[in-house]
Amino acid sequence: EVNLVESGGGLVQPGGSLRLSCAASGFTFRSYAMNWVRQAPGKGLEWVSGINSGGTNTYYTDSVKGRFTISRDNAKNTLYLQLNSLKTEDTAMYYCLRGIIYSVYGTRGQGTQVTVSS
């Protein structure tokens, strides 16, 4: 059974940083591209970032380029998202998702809440 467990969210002031983690189990993690998607209150899922199976190629939506960094540790079956220079509009539930790059469709975890507020 595929299992994805996100952690690392919290309340942070604008300009602050967080590091999200996603622990994967139940499948061969190193064989799959992975993504982060988010859902703000009252809105649909938004694709945020993706990384290929080997971790050599990364992709970002324009609104987070230069602020967020996706990475993975295939030895630890873990996906990461470093969030820097956070803005209030980054407030959302963040999910890791196993699926093709740029897609919001796939298997995802229960999410971790990121709230950016002063």
CSV table of N, CA, C and O in Angstrom, one decimal:
chain,number,residue,atom,x,y,z
A,1,GLU,N,0.8,-1.2,0.0
A,1,GLU,CA,0.0,0.0,0.0
A,1,GLU,C,0.9,1.2,0.0
A,1,GLU,O,1.8,1.4,0.8
A,2,VAL,N,0.6,2.2,-0.9
A,2,VAL,CA,1.3,3.4,-1.0
A,2,VAL,C,1.0,4.3,0.2
A,2,VAL,O,-0.2,4.5,0.5
A,3,ASN,N,2.0,4.8,0.9
A,3,ASN,CA,1.8,5.7,2.0
A,3,ASN,C,2.7,6.8,1.9
A,3,ASN,O,3.9,6.7,1.8
A,4,LEU,N,2.1,8.0,2.0
A,4,LEU,CA,2.9,9.3,2.0
A,4,LEU,C,2.5,10.1,3.2
A,4,LEU,O,1.3,10.4,3.4
A,5,VAL,N,3.5,10.5,4.0
A,5,VAL,CA,3.2,11.2,5.3
A,5,VAL,C,4.0,12.5,5.3
A,5,VAL,O,5.2,12.5,5.4
A,6,GLU,N,3.3,13.6,5.2
A,6,GLU,CA,3.9,14.9,5.2
A,6,GLU,C,4.1,15.5,6.6
A,6,GLU,O,3.3,15.2,7.5
A,7,SER,N,5.1,16.3,6.8
A,7,SER,CA,5.3,17.0,8.1
A,7,SER,C,6.1,18.2,7.8
A,7,SER,O,6.6,18.5,6.7
A,8,GLY,N,6.2,19.1,8.9
A,8,GLY,CA,7.0,20.3,8.8
A,8,GLY,C,6.3,21.6,8.7
A,8,GLY,O,6.9,22.6,8.7
A,9,GLY,N,5.0,21.5,8.5
A,9,GLY,CA,4.2,22.7,8.3
A,9,GLY,C,4.1,23.5,9.7
A,9,GLY,O,4.6,23.0,10.7
A,10,GLY,N,3.5,24.7,9.6
A,10,GLY,CA,3.4,25.5,10.8
A,10,GLY,C,3.0,26.9,10.5
A,10,GLY,O,2.7,27.2,9.3
A,11,LEU,N,3.0,27.7,11.5
A,11,LEU,CA,2.7,29.1,11.4
A,11,LEU,C,4.0,29.9,11.4
A,11,LEU,O,4.9,29.7,12.2
A,12,VAL,N,4.1,30.7,10.3
A,12,VAL,CA,5.4,31.5,10.2
A,12,VAL,C,5.0,32.9,9.7
A,12,VAL,O,4.0,33.1,9.0
A,13,GLN,N,5.9,33.9,10.1
A,13,GLN,CA,5.6,35.2,9.6
A,13,GLN,C,6.1,35.4,8.2
A,13,GLN,O,6.9,34.7,7.7
A,14,PRO,N,5.5,36.4,7.5
A,14,PRO,CA,6.0,36.7,6.1
A,14,PRO,C,7.5,36.9,6.1
A,14,PRO,O,8.1,37.5,7.0
A,15,GLY,N,8.1,36.3,5.1
A,15,GLY,CA,9.6,36.4,5.0
A,15,GLY,C,10.3,35.2,5.7
A,15,GLY,O,11.5,35.0,5.5
A,16,GLY,N,9.5,34.4,6.4
A,16,GLY,CA,10.1,33.3,7.1
A,16,GLY,C,10.3,32.0,6.2
A,16,GLY,O,10.1,32.1,5.0
A,17,SER,N,10.8,31.0,6.9
A,17,SER,CA,11.1,29.7,6.2
A,17,SER,C,10.5,28.5,6.9
A,17,SER,O,10.3,28.5,8.1
A,18,LEU,N,10.3,27.5,6.1
A,18,LEU,CA,9.9,26.2,6.6
A,18,LEU,C,10.5,25.1,5.7
A,18,LEU,O,10.8,25.4,4.6
A,19,ARG,N,10.7,23.9,6.3
A,19,ARG,CA,11.1,22.8,5.5
A,19,ARG,C,10.1,21.7,5.7
A,19,ARG,O,9.9,21.2,6.8
A,20,LEU,N,9.5,21.3,4.6
A,20,LEU,CA,8.5,20.3,4.6
A,20,LEU,C,9.2,18.9,4.2
A,20,LEU,O,10.1,18.9,3.4
A,21,SER,N,8.7,17.9,4.8
A,21,SER,CA,9.2,16.5,4.5
A,21,SER,C,8.0,15.6,4.1
A,21,SER,O,6.9,15.8,4.6
A,22,CYS,N,8.3,14.6,3.3
A,22,CYS,CA,7.3,13.6,3.0
A,22,CYS,C,8.0,12.2,3.0
A,22,CYS,O,8.9,12.0,2.2
A,23,ALA,N,7.6,11.4,4.0
A,23,ALA,CA,8.1,10.1,4.1
A,23,ALA,C,7.3,9.1,3.3
A,23,ALA,O,6.0,9.1,3.5
A,24,ALA,N,7.9,8.4,2.4
A,24,ALA,CA,7.2,7.5,1.5
A,24,ALA,C,7.5,6.0,1.8
A,24,ALA,O,8.6,5.7,2.3
A,25,SER,N,6.5,5.2,1.7
A,25,SER,CA,6.6,3.8,1.9
A,25,SER,C,5.6,3.1,1.0
A,25,SER,O,4.6,3.6,0.5
A,26,GLY,N,5.8,1.8,0.8
A,26,GLY,CA,4.9,0.9,0.1
A,26,GLY,C,5.1,0.9,-1.4
A,26,GLY,O,4.3,0.2,-2.1
A,27,PHE,N,6.1,1.5,-1.9
A,27,PHE,CA,6.5,1.5,-3.3
A,27,PHE,C,7.9,1.8,-3.4
A,27,PHE,O,8.6,2.2,-2.5
A,28,THR,N,8.5,1.6,-4.6
A,28,THR,CA,9.9,1.8,-4.9
A,28,THR,C,10.0,3.3,-5.2
A,28,THR,O,9.9,3.8,-6.3
A,29,PHE,N,10.3,4.1,-4.1
A,29,PHE,CA,10.3,5.5,-4.2
A,29,PHE,C,11.3,6.0,-5.3
A,29,PHE,O,10.9,7.0,-6.0
A,30,ARG,N,12.4,5.4,-5.4
A,30,ARG,CA,13.5,5.9,-6.3
A,30,ARG,C,13.0,5.8,-7.8
A,30,ARG,O,13.7,6.3,-8.7
A,31,SER,N,12.0,5.1,-8.1
A,31,SER,CA,11.5,4.9,-9.4
A,31,SER,C,10.5,5.9,-9.9
A,31,SER,O,10.1,5.8,-11.1
A,32,TYR,N,10.0,6.7,-9.0
A,32,TYR,CA,8.9,7.6,-9.3
A,32,TYR,C,9.3,9.1,-9.2
A,32,TYR,O,10.0,9.5,-8.3
A,33,ALA,N,8.8,9.9,-10.2
A,33,ALA,CA,8.8,11.3,-10.1
A,33,ALA,C,7.8,11.7,-8.9
A,33,ALA,O,6.9,11.0,-8.7
A,34,MET,N,8.2,12.8,-8.3
A,34,MET,CA,7.3,13.2,-7.1
A,34,MET,C,7.1,14.7,-7.3
A,34,MET,O,7.8,15.5,-7.9
A,35,ASN,N,6.0,15.1,-6.7
A,35,ASN,CA,5.6,16.5,-6.7
A,35,ASN,C,5.1,17.0,-5.4
A,35,ASN,O,4.8,16.3,-4.5
A,36,TRP,N,5.1,18.3,-5.3
A,36,TRP,CA,4.3,19.0,-4.2
A,36,TRP,C,3.2,19.8,-4.8
A,36,TRP,O,3.4,20.5,-5.8
A,37,VAL,N,2.0,19.7,-4.2
A,37,VAL,CA,0.9,20.4,-4.6
A,37,VAL,C,0.3,21.1,-3.4
A,37,VAL,O,0.6,20.7,-2.3
A,38,ARG,N,-0.5,22.1,-3.6
A,38,ARG,CA,-1.1,22.8,-2.4
A,38,ARG,C,-2.5,23.2,-2.7
A,38,ARG,O,-2.9,23.3,-3.9
A,39,GLN,N,-3.3,23.4,-1.6
A,39,GLN,CA,-4.6,23.8,-1.7
A,39,GLN,C,-4.9,24.9,-0.7
A,39,GLN,O,-4.9,24.7,0.5
A,40,ALA,N,-5.2,26.1,-1.2
A,40,ALA,CA,-5.5,27.2,-0.3
A,40,ALA,C,-7.0,27.1,0.0
A,40,ALA,O,-7.8,26.5,-0.7
A,41,PRO,N,-7.4,27.8,1.1
A,41,PRO,CA,-8.8,27.7,1.5
A,41,PRO,C,-9.7,28.2,0.4
A,41,PRO,O,-9.6,29.3,-0.2
A,42,GLY,N,-10.7,27.4,0.1
A,42,GLY,CA,-11.7,27.7,-1.0
A,42,GLY,C,-11.3,27.6,-2.4
A,42,GLY,O,-12.0,28.0,-3.3
A,43,LYS,N,-10.1,27.1,-2.6
A,43,LYS,CA,-9.5,26.9,-4.0
A,43,LYS,C,-9.2,25.5,-4.3
A,43,LYS,O,-9.2,24.6,-3.4
A,44,GLY,N,-8.9,25.2,-5.6
A,44,GLY,CA,-8.6,23.9,-6.0
A,44,GLY,C,-7.1,23.6,-5.8
A,44,GLY,O,-6.3,24.4,-5.3
A,45,LEU,N,-6.7,22.4,-6.1
A,45,LEU,CA,-5.3,22.0,-6.0
A,45,LEU,C,-4.5,22.7,-7.0
A,45,LEU,O,-4.9,22.9,-8.2
A,46,GLU,N,-3.3,23.2,-6.5
A,46,GLU,CA,-2.4,23.9,-7.4
A,46,GLU,C,-1.0,23.1,-7.4
A,46,GLU,O,-0.5,22.9,-6.3
A,47,TRP,N,-0.5,22.8,-8.5
A,47,TRP,CA,0.8,22.2,-8.6
A,47,TRP,C,1.8,23.2,-8.3
A,47,TRP,O,1.8,24.4,-8.7
A,48,VAL,N,2.8,22.8,-7.4
A,48,VAL,CA,3.8,23.8,-6.9
A,48,VAL,C,5.2,23.4,-7.5
A,48,VAL,O,5.9,24.3,-8.0
A,49,SER,N,5.6,22.1,-7.4
A,49,SER,CA,7.0,21.8,-7.8
A,49,SER,C,7.0,20.3,-8.0
A,49,SER,O,6.2,19.5,-7.5
A,50,GLY,N,8.0,19.9,-8.9
A,50,GLY,CA,8.2,18.5,-9.2
A,50,GLY,C,9.7,18.1,-9.3
A,50,GLY,O,10.5,19.0,-9.5
A,51,ILE,N,10.0,16.9,-9.2
A,51,ILE,CA,11.4,16.4,-9.3
A,51,ILE,C,11.3,15.0,-9.9
A,51,ILE,O,10.5,14.2,-9.6
A,52,ASN,N,12.3,14.8,-10.8
A,52,ASN,CA,12.3,13.5,-11.4
A,52,ASN,C,12.8,12.4,-10.5
A,52,ASN,O,13.2,12.7,-9.4
A,53,SER,N,12.8,11.1,-10.9
A,53,SER,CA,13.0,10.0,-10.0
A,53,SER,C,14.5,10.1,-9.5
A,53,SER,O,14.7,9.7,-8.3
A,54,GLY,N,15.4,10.5,-10.3
A,54,GLY,CA,16.8,10.5,-9.8
A,54,GLY,C,17.2,11.8,-9.1
A,54,GLY,O,18.3,11.9,-8.5
A,55,GLY,N,16.3,12.8,-9.1
A,55,GLY,CA,16.6,14.0,-8.4
A,55,GLY,C,17.4,15.0,-9.1
A,55,GLY,O,17.9,16.0,-8.6
A,56,THR,N,17.6,14.7,-10.4
A,56,THR,CA,18.5,15.6,-11.2
A,56,THR,C,17.8,16.8,-11.9
A,56,THR,O,18.4,17.7,-12.2
A,57,ASN,N,16.5,16.6,-12.0
A,57,ASN,CA,15.7,17.7,-12.7
A,57,ASN,C,14.6,18.2,-11.8
A,57,ASN,O,13.9,17.4,-11.2
A,58,THR,N,14.5,19.5,-11.6
A,58,THR,CA,13.5,20.1,-10.8
A,58,THR,C,12.6,21.1,-11.5
A,58,THR,O,13.1,21.7,-12.5
A,59,TYR,N,11.4,21.3,-11.1
A,59,TYR,CA,10.5,22.1,-11.8
A,59,TYR,C,9.6,22.9,-10.8
A,59,TYR,O,9.3,22.4,-9.7
A,60,TYR,N,9.3,24.1,-11.2
A,60,TYR,CA,8.6,25.0,-10.2
A,60,TYR,C,7.5,25.8,-11.0
A,60,TYR,O,7.7,26.2,-12.1
A,61,THR,N,6.4,26.1,-10.3
A,61,THR,CA,5.5,27.0,-10.8
A,61,THR,C,6.1,28.4,-10.6
A,61,THR,O,6.9,28.7,-9.7
A,62,ASP,N,5.7,29.3,-11.5
A,62,ASP,CA,6.4,30.6,-11.5
A,62,ASP,C,6.3,31.4,-10.2
A,62,ASP,O,7.3,32.1,-9.8
A,63,SER,N,5.2,31.2,-9.5
A,63,SER,CA,5.1,32.0,-8.2
A,63,SER,C,6.0,31.6,-7.1
A,63,SER,O,6.2,32.4,-6.1
A,64,VAL,N,6.7,30.5,-7.2
A,64,VAL,CA,7.6,30.0,-6.2
A,64,VAL,C,9.0,29.9,-6.6
A,64,VAL,O,9.9,29.7,-5.8
A,65,LYS,N,9.3,30.2,-7.9
A,65,LYS,CA,10.6,30.1,-8.4
A,65,LYS,C,11.5,31.1,-7.6
A,65,LYS,O,11.2,32.2,-7.4
A,66,GLY,N,12.7,30.6,-7.3
A,66,GLY,CA,13.7,31.4,-6.5
A,66,GLY,C,13.4,31.4,-5.0
A,66,GLY,O,14.2,31.9,-4.3
A,67,ARG,N,12.3,30.9,-4.6
A,67,ARG,CA,11.9,30.9,-3.1
A,67,ARG,C,11.8,29.5,-2.6
A,67,ARG,O,12.2,29.3,-1.4
A,68,PHE,N,11.3,28.5,-3.4
A,68,PHE,CA,11.2,27.2,-2.9
A,68,PHE,C,12.2,26.3,-3.6
A,68,PHE,O,12.6,26.5,-4.8
A,69,THR,N,12.6,25.2,-2.9
A,69,THR,CA,13.5,24.3,-3.4
A,69,THR,C,13.1,22.9,-3.1
A,69,THR,O,12.9,22.5,-1.9
A,70,ILE,N,12.9,22.1,-4.1
A,70,ILE,CA,12.5,20.7,-4.0
A,70,ILE,C,13.7,19.8,-4.0
A,70,ILE,O,14.6,20.1,-4.8
A,71,SER,N,13.7,18.7,-3.2
A,71,SER,CA,14.8,17.8,-3.2
A,71,SER,C,14.3,16.4,-2.8
A,71,SER,O,13.2,16.3,-2.2
A,72,ARG,N,15.1,15.4,-2.9
A,72,ARG,CA,14.8,14.1,-2.5
A,72,ARG,C,16.0,13.3,-2.0
A,72,ARG,O,17.1,13.6,-2.5
A,73,ASP,N,15.8,12.4,-1.1
A,73,ASP,CA,16.8,11.5,-0.6
A,73,ASP,C,16.3,10.1,-0.9
A,73,ASP,O,15.5,9.6,-0.1
A,74,ASN,N,16.7,9.5,-2.0
A,74,ASN,CA,16.2,8.2,-2.3
A,74,ASN,C,16.6,7.1,-1.3
A,74,ASN,O,16.0,6.1,-1.2
A,75,ALA,N,17.7,7.3,-0.7
A,75,ALA,CA,18.2,6.3,0.3
A,75,ALA,C,17.3,6.3,1.6
A,75,ALA,O,17.1,5.3,2.2
A,76,LYS,N,16.6,7.5,1.8
A,76,LYS,CA,15.8,7.6,3.0
A,76,LYS,C,14.3,7.6,2.6
A,76,LYS,O,13.4,7.8,3.4
A,77,ASN,N,14.0,7.4,1.3
A,77,ASN,CA,12.6,7.4,0.8
A,77,ASN,C,11.9,8.7,1.2
A,77,ASN,O,10.7,8.6,1.7
A,78,THR,N,12.5,9.8,1.1
A,78,THR,CA,12.0,11.1,1.6
A,78,THR,C,12.1,12.2,0.6
A,78,THR,O,13.1,12.3,-0.1
A,79,LEU,N,11.0,12.9,0.5
A,79,LEU,CA,10.9,14.1,-0.4
A,79,LEU,C,10.9,15.4,0.5
A,79,LEU,O,10.3,15.3,1.6
A,80,TYR,N,11.5,16.4,0.0
A,80,TYR,CA,11.6,17.7,0.8
A,80,TYR,C,11.1,18.9,0.0
A,80,TYR,O,11.1,18.8,-1.3
A,81,LEU,N,10.6,19.9,0.7
A,81,LEU,CA,10.4,21.2,0.0
A,81,LEU,C,10.8,22.3,1.0
A,81,LEU,O,10.3,22.4,2.1
A,82,GLN,N,11.9,23.0,0.6
A,82,GLN,CA,12.4,24.1,1.4
A,82,GLN,C,11.6,25.4,1.0
A,82,GLN,O,11.6,25.7,-0.2
A,83,LEU,N,10.9,26.0,1.9
A,83,LEU,CA,10.2,27.2,1.6
A,83,LEU,C,10.8,28.4,2.2
A,83,LEU,O,11.0,28.5,3.5
A,84,ASN,N,11.3,29.3,1.4
A,84,ASN,CA,12.0,30.5,1.9
A,84,ASN,C,11.2,31.8,1.4
A,84,ASN,O,10.4,31.7,0.5
A,85,SER,N,11.4,32.9,2.1
A,85,SER,CA,10.7,34.2,1.7
A,85,SER,C,9.2,34.0,1.6
A,85,SER,O,8.6,34.4,0.6
A,86,LEU,N,8.7,33.4,2.6
A,86,LEU,CA,7.2,33.0,2.5
A,86,LEU,C,6.4,34.3,2.5
A,86,LEU,O,6.7,35.3,3.1
A,87,LYS,N,5.3,34.1,1.7
A,87,LYS,CA,4.3,35.2,1.6
A,87,LYS,C,2.9,34.7,2.1
A,87,LYS,O,2.7,33.5,2.1
A,88,THR,N,2.1,35.7,2.4
A,88,THR,CA,0.8,35.3,2.9
A,88,THR,C,0.0,34.4,1.9
A,88,THR,O,-0.7,33.5,2.3
A,89,GLU,N,0.3,34.7,0.6
A,89,GLU,CA,-0.4,33.9,-0.4
A,89,GLU,C,0.1,32.5,-0.6
A,89,GLU,O,-0.4,31.7,-1.3
A,90,ASP,N,1.1,32.1,0.2
A,90,ASP,CA,1.6,30.7,0.2
A,90,ASP,C,0.8,29.9,1.2
A,90,ASP,O,1.0,28.7,1.3
A,91,THR,N,0.0,30.5,2.0
A,91,THR,CA,-0.8,29.8,3.0
A,91,THR,C,-1.7,28.8,2.3
A,91,THR,O,-2.5,29.1,1.4
A,92,ALA,N,-1.6,27.5,2.7
A,92,ALA,CA,-2.3,26.4,2.1
A,92,ALA,C,-2.0,25.1,2.8
A,92,ALA,O,-1.0,25.1,3.6
A,93,MET,N,-2.7,24.1,2.5
A,93,MET,CA,-2.4,22.7,2.8
A,93,MET,C,-1.4,22.2,1.7
A,93,MET,O,-1.8,22.3,0.6
A,94,TYR,N,-0.3,21.7,2.1
A,94,TYR,CA,0.7,21.2,1.2
A,94,TYR,C,0.7,19.7,1.2
A,94,TYR,O,0.7,19.1,2.3
A,95,TYR,N,0.7,19.1,0.0
A,95,TYR,CA,0.6,17.6,-0.1
A,95,TYR,C,1.8,17.2,-1.0
A,95,TYR,O,2.1,17.8,-2.0
A,96,CYS,N,2.4,16.1,-0.7
A,96,CYS,CA,3.3,15.4,-1.6
A,96,CYS,C,2.5,14.5,-2.4
A,96,CYS,O,1.5,13.9,-2.0
A,97,LEU,N,2.9,14.3,-3.7
A,97,LEU,CA,2.0,13.6,-4.6
A,97,LEU,C,2.9,12.7,-5.5
A,97,LEU,O,3.9,13.3,-6.1
A,98,ARG,N,2.6,11.5,-5.6
A,98,ARG,CA,3.3,10.6,-6.6
A,98,ARG,C,2.5,10.7,-7.9
A,98,ARG,O,1.3,10.3,-8.0
A,99,GLY,N,3.2,11.2,-8.9
A,99,GLY,CA,2.5,11.3,-10.2
A,99,GLY,C,3.4,12.0,-11.2
A,99,GLY,O,4.6,12.4,-10.8
A,100,ILE,N,3.0,12.1,-12.4
A,100,ILE,CA,3.8,12.8,-13.4
A,100,ILE,C,4.0,14.2,-13.1
A,100,ILE,O,3.2,14.9,-12.4
A,101,ILE,N,5.1,14.7,-13.5
A,101,ILE,CA,5.5,16.1,-13.3
A,101,ILE,C,4.4,17.0,-13.8
A,101,ILE,O,3.8,16.8,-14.9
A,102,TYR,N,4.0,18.1,-13.1
A,102,TYR,CA,3.1,19.1,-13.4
A,102,TYR,C,1.6,18.7,-13.2
A,102,TYR,O,0.7,19.5,-13.3
A,103,SER,N,1.4,17.4,-12.8
A,103,SER,CA,0.0,17.0,-12.6
A,103,SER,C,-0.4,17.1,-11.1
A,103,SER,O,0.4,17.0,-10.2
A,104,VAL,N,-1.7,17.3,-10.9
A,104,VAL,CA,-2.3,17.3,-9.6
A,104,VAL,C,-3.0,16.0,-9.3
A,104,VAL,O,-3.6,15.9,-8.2
A,105,TYR,N,-2.9,15.1,-10.3
A,105,TYR,CA,-3.6,13.8,-10.1
A,105,TYR,C,-2.5,12.7,-9.7
A,105,TYR,O,-1.5,12.6,-10.4
A,106,GLY,N,-2.9,12.0,-8.7
A,106,GLY,CA,-2.0,10.9,-8.3
A,106,GLY,C,-2.3,10.6,-6.8
A,106,GLY,O,-3.2,11.1,-6.2
A,107,THR,N,-1.4,9.8,-6.3
A,107,THR,CA,-1.6,9.4,-4.9
A,107,THR,C,-0.9,10.5,-4.0
A,107,THR,O,0.3,10.9,-4.2
A,108,ARG,N,-1.6,11.0,-3.0
A,108,ARG,CA,-1.0,12.0,-2.1
A,108,ARG,C,-1.3,11.7,-0.7
A,108,ARG,O,-2.1,10.8,-0.3
A,109,GLY,N,-0.6,12.3,0.2
A,109,GLY,CA,-0.7,12.1,1.6
A,109,GLY,C,-1.8,12.9,2.2
A,109,GLY,O,-2.7,13.5,1.5
A,110,GLN,N,-1.8,13.0,3.6
A,110,GLN,CA,-2.9,13.8,4.3
A,110,GLN,C,-2.6,15.3,4.4
A,110,GLN,O,-3.5,16.0,4.7
A,111,GLY,N,-1.4,15.7,4.0
A,111,GLY,CA,-1.1,17.1,4.0
A,111,GLY,C,-0.5,17.6,5.2
A,111,GLY,O,-0.6,17.1,6.3
A,112,THR,N,0.2,18.8,5.1
A,112,THR,CA,0.7,19.5,6.2
A,112,THR,C,0.4,21.0,6.0
A,112,THR,O,0.6,21.5,4.9
A,113,GLN,N,-0.2,21.7,7.0
A,113,GLN,CA,-0.7,23.0,6.9
A,113,GLN,C,0.5,24.0,7.0
A,113,GLN,O,1.2,24.0,8.0
A,114,VAL,N,0.5,25.0,6.1
A,114,VAL,CA,1.5,26.1,6.1
A,114,VAL,C,0.6,27.4,6.2
A,114,VAL,O,-0.2,27.6,5.3
A,115,THR,N,0.8,28.1,7.3
A,115,THR,CA,0.1,29.4,7.4
A,115,THR,C,1.1,30.5,7.6
A,115,THR,O,2.0,30.4,8.5
A,116,VAL,N,1.0,31.5,6.7
A,116,VAL,CA,1.9,32.6,6.7
A,116,VAL,C,1.1,33.8,7.1
A,116,VAL,O,0.2,34.3,6.4
A,117,SER,N,1.4,34.4,8.3
A,117,SER,CA,0.7,35.5,8.8
A,117,SER,C,1.5,36.2,9.9
A,117,SER,O,2.3,35.6,10.6
A,118,SER,N,1.3,37.5,9.9
A,118,SER,CA,1.9,38.3,10.9
A,118,SER,C,1.1,38.5,12.2
A,118,SER,O,1.5,39.1,13.2
